[in-house]
Coordinates of C-alpha atoms in Angstrom, one line a residue:
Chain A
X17 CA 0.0 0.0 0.0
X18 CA 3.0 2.3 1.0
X19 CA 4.8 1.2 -2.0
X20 CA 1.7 2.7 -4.3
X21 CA 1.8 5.8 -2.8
X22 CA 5.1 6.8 -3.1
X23 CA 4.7 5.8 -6.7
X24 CA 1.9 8.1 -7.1
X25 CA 3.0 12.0 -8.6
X26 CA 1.8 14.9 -7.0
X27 CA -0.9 16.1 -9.6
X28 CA -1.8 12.7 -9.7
X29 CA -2.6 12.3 -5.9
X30 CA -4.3 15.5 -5.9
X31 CA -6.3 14.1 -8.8
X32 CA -7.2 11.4 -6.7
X33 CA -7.6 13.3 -3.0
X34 CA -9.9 16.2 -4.3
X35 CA -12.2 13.9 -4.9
X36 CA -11.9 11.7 -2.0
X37 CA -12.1 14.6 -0.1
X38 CA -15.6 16.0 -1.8
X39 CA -17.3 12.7 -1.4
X40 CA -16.2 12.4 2.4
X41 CA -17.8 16.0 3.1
X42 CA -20.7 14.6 1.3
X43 CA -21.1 11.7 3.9
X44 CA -20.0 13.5 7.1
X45 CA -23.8 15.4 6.1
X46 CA -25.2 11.5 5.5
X47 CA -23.4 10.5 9.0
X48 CA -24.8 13.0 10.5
X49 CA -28.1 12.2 9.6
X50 CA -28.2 8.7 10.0
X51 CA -25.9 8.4 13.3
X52 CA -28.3 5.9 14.7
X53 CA -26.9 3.2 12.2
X54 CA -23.3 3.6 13.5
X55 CA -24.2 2.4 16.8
X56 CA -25.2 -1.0 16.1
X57 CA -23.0 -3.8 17.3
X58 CA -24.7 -6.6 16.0
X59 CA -24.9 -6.9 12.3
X60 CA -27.9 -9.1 12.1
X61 CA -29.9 -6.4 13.9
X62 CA -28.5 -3.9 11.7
X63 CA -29.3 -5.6 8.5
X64 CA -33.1 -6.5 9.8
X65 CA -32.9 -2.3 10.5
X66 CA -32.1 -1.4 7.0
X67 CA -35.0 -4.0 6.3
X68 CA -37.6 -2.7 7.7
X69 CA -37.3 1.1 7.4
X70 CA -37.3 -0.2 3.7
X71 CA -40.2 -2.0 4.3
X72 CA -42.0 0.7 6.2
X73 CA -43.8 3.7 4.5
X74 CA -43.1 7.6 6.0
X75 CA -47.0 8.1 6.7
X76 CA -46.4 11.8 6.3
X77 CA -44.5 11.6 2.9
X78 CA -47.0 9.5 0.7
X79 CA -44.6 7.4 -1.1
X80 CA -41.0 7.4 0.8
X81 CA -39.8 4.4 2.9
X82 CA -38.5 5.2 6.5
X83 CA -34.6 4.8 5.4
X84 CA -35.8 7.1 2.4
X85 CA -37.6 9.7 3.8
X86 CA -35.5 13.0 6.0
X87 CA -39.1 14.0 7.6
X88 CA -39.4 14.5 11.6
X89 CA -41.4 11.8 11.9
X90 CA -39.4 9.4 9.4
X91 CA -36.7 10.4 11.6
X92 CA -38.9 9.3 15.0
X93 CA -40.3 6.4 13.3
X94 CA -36.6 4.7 13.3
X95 CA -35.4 5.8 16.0
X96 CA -38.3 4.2 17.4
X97 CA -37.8 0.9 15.2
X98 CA -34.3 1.1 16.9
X99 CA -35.6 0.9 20.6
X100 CA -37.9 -2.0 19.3
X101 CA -35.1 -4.1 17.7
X102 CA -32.7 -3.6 20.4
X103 CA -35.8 -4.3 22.9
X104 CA -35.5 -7.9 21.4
X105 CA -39.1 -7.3 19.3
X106 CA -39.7 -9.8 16.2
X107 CA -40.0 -8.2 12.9
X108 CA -43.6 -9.3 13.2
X109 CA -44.3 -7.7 16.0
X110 CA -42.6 -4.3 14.9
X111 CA -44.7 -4.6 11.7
X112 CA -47.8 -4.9 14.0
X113 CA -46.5 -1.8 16.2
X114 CA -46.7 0.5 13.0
X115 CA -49.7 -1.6 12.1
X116 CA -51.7 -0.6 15.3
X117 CA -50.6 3.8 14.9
X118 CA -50.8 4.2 11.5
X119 CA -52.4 1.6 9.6
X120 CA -52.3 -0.6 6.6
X121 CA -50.9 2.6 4.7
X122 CA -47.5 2.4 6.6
X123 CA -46.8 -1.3 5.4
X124 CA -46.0 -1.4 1.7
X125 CA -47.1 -5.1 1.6
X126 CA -49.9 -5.0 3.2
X127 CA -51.1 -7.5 5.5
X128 CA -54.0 -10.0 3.8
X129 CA -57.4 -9.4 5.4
X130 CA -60.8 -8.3 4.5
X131 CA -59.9 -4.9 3.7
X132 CA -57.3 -5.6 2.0
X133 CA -57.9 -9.1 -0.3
X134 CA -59.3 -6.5 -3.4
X135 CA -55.6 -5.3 -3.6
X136 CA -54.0 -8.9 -3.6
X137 CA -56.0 -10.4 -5.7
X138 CA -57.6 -7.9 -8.0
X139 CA -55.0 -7.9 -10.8
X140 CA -54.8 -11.8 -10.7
X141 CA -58.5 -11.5 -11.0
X142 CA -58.5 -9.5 -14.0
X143 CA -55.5 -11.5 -15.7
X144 CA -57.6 -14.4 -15.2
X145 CA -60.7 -12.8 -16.8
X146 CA -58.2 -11.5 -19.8
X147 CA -57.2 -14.9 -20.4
X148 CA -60.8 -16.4 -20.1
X149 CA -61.7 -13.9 -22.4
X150 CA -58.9 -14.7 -25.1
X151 CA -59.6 -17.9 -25.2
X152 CA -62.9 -17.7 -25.7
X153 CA -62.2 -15.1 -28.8
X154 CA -60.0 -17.9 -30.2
X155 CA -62.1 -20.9 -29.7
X156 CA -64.9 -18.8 -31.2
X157 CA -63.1 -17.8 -34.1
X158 CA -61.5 -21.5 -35.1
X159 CA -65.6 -22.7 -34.6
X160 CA -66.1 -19.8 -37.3
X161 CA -63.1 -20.8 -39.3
X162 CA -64.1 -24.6 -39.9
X163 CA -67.5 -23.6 -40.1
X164 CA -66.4 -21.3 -43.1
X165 CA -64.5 -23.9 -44.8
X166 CA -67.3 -26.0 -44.7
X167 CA -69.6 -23.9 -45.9
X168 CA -66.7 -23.2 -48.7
X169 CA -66.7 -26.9 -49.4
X170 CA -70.7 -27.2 -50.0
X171 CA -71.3 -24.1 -52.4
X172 CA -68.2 -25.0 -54.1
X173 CA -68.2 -28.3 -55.1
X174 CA -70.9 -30.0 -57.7
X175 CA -70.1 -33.6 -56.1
X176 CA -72.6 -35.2 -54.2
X177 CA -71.1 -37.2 -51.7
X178 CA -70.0 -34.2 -50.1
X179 CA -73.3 -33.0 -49.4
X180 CA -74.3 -35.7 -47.6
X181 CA -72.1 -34.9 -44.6
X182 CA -69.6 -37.7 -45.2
X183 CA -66.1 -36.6 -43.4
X184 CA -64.3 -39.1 -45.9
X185 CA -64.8 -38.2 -48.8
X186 CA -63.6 -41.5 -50.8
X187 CA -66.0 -44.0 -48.0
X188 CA -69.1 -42.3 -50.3
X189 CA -67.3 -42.6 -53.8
X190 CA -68.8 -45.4 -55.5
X191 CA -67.0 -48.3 -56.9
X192 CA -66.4 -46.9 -60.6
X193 CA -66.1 -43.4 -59.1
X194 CA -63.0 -44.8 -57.2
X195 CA -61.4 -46.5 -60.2
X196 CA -61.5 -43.3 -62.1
X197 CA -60.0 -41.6 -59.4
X198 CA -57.4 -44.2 -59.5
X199 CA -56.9 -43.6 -62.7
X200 CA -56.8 -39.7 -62.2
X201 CA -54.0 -40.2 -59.7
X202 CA -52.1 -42.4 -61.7
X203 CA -51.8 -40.4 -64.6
X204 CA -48.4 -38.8 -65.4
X205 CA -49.2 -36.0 -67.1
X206 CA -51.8 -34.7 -64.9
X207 CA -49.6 -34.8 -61.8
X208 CA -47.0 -32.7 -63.3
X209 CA -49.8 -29.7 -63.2
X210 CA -51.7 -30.3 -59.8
X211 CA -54.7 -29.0 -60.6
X212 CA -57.9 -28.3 -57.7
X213 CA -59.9 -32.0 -58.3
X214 CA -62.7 -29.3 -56.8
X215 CA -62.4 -27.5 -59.9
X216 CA -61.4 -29.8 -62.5
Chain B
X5 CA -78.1 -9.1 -27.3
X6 CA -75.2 -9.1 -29.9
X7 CA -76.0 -5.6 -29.8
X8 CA -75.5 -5.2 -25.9
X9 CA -72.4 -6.7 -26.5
X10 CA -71.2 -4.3 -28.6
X11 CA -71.1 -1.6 -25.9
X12 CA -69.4 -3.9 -23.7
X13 CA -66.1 -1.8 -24.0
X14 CA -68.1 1.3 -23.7
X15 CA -70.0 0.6 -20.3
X16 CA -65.6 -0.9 -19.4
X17 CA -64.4 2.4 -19.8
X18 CA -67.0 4.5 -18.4
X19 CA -66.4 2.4 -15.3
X20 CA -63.5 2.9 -15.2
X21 CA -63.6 6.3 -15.7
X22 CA -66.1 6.7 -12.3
X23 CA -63.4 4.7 -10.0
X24 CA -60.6 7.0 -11.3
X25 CA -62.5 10.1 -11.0
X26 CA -64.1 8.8 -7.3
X27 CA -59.8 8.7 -7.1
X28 CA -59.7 12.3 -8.2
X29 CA -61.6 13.5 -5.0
X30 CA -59.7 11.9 -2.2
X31 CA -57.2 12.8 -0.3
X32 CA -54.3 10.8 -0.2
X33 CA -52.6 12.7 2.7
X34 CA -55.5 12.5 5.2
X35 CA -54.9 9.2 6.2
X36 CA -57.8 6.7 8.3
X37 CA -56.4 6.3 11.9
X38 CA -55.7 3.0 12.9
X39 CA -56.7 3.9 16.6
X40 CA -60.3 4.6 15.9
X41 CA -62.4 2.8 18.3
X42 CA -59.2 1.9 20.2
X43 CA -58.6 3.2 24.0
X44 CA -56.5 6.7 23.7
X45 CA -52.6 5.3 24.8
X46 CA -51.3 5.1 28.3
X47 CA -48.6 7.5 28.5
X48 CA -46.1 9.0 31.3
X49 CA -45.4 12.7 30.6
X50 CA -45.3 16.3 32.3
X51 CA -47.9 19.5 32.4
X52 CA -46.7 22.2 30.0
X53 CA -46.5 24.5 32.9
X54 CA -45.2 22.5 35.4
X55 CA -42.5 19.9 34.8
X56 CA -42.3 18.5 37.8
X57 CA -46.3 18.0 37.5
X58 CA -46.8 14.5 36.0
X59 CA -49.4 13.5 33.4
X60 CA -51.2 10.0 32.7
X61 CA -53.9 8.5 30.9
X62 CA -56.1 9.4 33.8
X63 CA -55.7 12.5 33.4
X64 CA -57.3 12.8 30.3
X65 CA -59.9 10.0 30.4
X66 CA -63.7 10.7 32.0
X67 CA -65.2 12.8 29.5
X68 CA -66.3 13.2 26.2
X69 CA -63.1 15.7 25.2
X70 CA -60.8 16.6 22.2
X71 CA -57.2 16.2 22.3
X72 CA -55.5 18.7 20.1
X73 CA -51.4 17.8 18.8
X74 CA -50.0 21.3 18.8
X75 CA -46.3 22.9 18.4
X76 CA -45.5 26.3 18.1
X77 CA -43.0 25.2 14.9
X78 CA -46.6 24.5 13.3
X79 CA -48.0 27.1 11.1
X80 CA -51.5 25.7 10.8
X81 CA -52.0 25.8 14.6
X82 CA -51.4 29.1 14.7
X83 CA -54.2 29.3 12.4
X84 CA -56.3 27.1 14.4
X85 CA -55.9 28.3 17.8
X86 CA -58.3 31.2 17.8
X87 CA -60.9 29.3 16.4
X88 CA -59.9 26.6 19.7
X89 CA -59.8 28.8 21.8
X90 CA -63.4 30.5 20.2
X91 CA -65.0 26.8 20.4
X92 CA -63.8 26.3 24.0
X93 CA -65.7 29.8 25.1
X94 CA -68.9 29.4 23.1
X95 CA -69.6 25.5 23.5
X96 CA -67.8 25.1 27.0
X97 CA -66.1 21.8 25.2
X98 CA -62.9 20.4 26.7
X99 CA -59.9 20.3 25.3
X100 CA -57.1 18.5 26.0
X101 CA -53.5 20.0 24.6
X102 CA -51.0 17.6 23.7
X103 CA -47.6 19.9 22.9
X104 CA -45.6 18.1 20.0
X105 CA -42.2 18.1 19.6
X106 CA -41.9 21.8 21.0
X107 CA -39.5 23.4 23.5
X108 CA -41.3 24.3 27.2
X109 CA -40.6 28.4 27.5
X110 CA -41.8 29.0 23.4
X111 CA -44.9 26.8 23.8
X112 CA -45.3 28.8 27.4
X113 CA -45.1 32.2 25.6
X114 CA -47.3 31.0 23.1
X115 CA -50.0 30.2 25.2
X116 CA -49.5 33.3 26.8
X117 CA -49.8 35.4 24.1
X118 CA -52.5 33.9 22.2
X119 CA -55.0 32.5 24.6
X120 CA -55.3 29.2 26.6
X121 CA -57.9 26.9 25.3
X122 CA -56.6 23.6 27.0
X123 CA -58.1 22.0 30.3
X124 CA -54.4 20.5 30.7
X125 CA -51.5 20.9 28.7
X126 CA -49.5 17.5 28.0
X127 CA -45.7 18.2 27.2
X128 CA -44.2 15.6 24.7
X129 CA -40.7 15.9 24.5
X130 CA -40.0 13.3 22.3
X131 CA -43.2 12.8 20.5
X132 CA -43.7 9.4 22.3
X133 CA -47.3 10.4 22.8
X134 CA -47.8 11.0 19.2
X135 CA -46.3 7.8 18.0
X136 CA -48.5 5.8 20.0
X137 CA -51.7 8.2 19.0
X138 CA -50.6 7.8 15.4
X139 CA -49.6 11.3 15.3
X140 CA -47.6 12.0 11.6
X141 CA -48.1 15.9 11.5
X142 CA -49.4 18.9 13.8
X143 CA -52.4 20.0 14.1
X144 CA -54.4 16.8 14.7
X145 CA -57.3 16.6 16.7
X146 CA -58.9 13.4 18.1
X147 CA -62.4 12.9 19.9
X148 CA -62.5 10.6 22.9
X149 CA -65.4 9.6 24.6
X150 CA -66.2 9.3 28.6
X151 CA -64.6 5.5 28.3
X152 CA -61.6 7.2 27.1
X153 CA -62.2 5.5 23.6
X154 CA -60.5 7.7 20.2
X155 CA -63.7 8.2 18.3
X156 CA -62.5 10.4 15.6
X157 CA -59.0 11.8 14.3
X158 CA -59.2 15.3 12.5
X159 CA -55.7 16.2 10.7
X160 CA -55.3 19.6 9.9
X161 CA -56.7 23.2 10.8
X162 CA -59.8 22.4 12.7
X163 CA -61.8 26.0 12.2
X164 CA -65.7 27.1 12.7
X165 CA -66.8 24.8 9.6
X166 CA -64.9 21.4 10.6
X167 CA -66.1 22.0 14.0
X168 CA -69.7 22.6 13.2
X169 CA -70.0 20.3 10.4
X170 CA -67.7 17.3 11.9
X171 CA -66.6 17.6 15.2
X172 CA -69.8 19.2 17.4
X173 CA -72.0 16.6 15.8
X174 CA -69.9 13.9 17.5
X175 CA -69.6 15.1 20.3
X176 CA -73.1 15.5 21.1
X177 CA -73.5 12.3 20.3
X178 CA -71.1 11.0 22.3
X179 CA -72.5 13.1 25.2
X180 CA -75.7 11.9 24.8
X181 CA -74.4 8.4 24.9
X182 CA -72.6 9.0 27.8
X183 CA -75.3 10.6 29.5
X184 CA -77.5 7.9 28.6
X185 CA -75.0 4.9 29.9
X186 CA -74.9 6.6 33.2
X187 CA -74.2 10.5 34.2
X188 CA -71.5 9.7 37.0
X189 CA -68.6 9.5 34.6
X190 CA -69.5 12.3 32.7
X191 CA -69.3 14.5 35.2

């Protein structure tokens, strides 16, 4: 570490501290704010601190979190969450603390109950609905499609076994109408221009 | 009925339309309290005047009252307090003062200079008080009931309208019901 800085010119280490020292005068301001942070000692109540004033809404600011928000009573409302953690309180319990002063508003996941179901569920309602909806639009419109081609196949076509219904066509061709169509097939000079039988 | 179904998307949107405009006329910073028909906290805190005077729960609980958060760094209560101290002289209503965040000798002056409308004068320091009330700005103004049940929350100025149009009406009722479940408690 030494051995870097010696190596280091002196525009080039000013290049390096003017900024160092900038940011740092930033976060002595930032410090200052947050000097509640500094003082834990256990890192596992620290993180679950930094996880619930995310988790927590500022009631007075509308749409901050707790860490977010630099109001009075953001300010309170962790200090308070503090007192609570190091009192030994389950994140559960803290939840129901803000729960009970300020209501549903100051969880941003609210809790599931009666009031709140609407919330939870309402857009997997409406997805639901969408794709009950879709799919109806698309089994509607195949219906229509084969219906259409149906329809196609009966105004189109002279031949009579068609009209009676028959899926298979060939099951209704009769016994010389099958040997011509044998014939048809076979024949060389026909296949080389495929031409719509319907039409022929 | 095909042609009902054709204004399907129509009727959609106009419902729509009517929950977004319902959306238009609320207001998202007045908050519902959570403490509604929930005993006003127990608390541990000193008289205004007097700091050697303690203050409790029981100090504030036996009759139908409001309890007003005030601090003199509050613009709005400077607004409000004539009209307190004006709704305290006409309608003889009790009031009780909880002092927000504030420092003793201003909040003092202050009532020194523009009127005392408070039966008692609740100093909070630290705002503990208005944590557990659910207090997230001053002025706010709650009605309790003879059990010492918070019955309504007001946040903001209360003046002659809120209190003739919101506040009195509860009140009364509350009286009546208190008077009805047996006069000793409310005095």
């Amino acid at each position: 570490m030494k051995a870097v800085k010696r190596k280091l010119s002196t525009p080039l280490r000013s290049l390096v501290l003017i900024p160092l020292l900038l940011i740092s005068g930033w976060f002595s301001t930032v410090v200052l704010a947050e000097i509640e942070i500094h003082q834990f000692k256990d890192s596992q109540i620290e993180a679950r601190f930094l996880r619930l004033s995310d988790e927590l809404r500022c009631p007075k600011c509308q749409n901050t979190n707790l860490s977010g928000s630099n109001a009075p009573i953001a300010k309170d409302l962790r200090d308070q969450l503090i007192r609570l953690l190091k009192e030994g309180k389950s994140d559960q319990q803290i939840e129901q603390y803000m729960l009970d002063r300020y209501g549903d508003f100051v969880l941003y996941r609210p809790q599931f109950k009666q009031s709140t179901w609407v919330l939870w569920l309402g857009p997997l309602a409406v997805l639901l609905a969408g794709f009950v909806l879709i799919s109806r639009i698309v089994a509607k419109r195949s219906v229509e499609r084969l219906a259409a081609s149906v329809e196609d196949a009966e105004t189109d076509t002279k031949h009579p076994s068609v009209r009676q219904g028959g899926s298979h066509v060939t099951d209704s061709l009769s016994i010389s109408e099958k040997n011509r169509l044998d014939q048809l097939m076979s024949d060389t000079s026909l296949r080389k221009t495929p031409v719509d039988q319907n039409k022929s | 009925m095909k042609r009902l179904k054709l204004f399907l998307p129509l009727i959609a949107f106009a419902g729509v339309c009517a929950f977004l405009y319902q959306g238009l006329q609320l207001e998202p910073s007045k908050l519902p309290s959570a403490l509604l028909g929930k005993p006003f906290p127990e608390f541990v805190l000193t008289a205004l005047r007097d700091e050697t005077k303690p203050l409790g729960r029981g100090d504030v609980v036996g009759k139908v009252a409001l309890v007003n958060v005030w601090a003199t760094w509050c613009p709005s209560c400077r607004v409000e307090h004539h009209f307190l101290n004006e709704i305290v002289e006409k309608f003889g209503v009790v009031i009780y003062g909880v002092n927000y965040k504030d420092e003793r000798d201003k909040a003092q002056q202050w009532l020194e200079n523009l009127g005392n409308p408070y039966r008692l004068s609740i100093y909070d320091d630290t705002g503990s008080l208005g944590i557990d009330l659910g207090v997230y700005g001053a002025p706010e103004t709650y009605v309790i009931d003879h059990n010492g049940m918070i019955r309504y929350k007001h946040v903001g100025v209360v003046d002659m309208r809120v209190w003739e149009q919101t506040l009195q009406p509860i009140v009364l009722e509350l009286e009546a019901v208190a008077l009805a479940s047996g006069a000793g408690m409310a005095e």
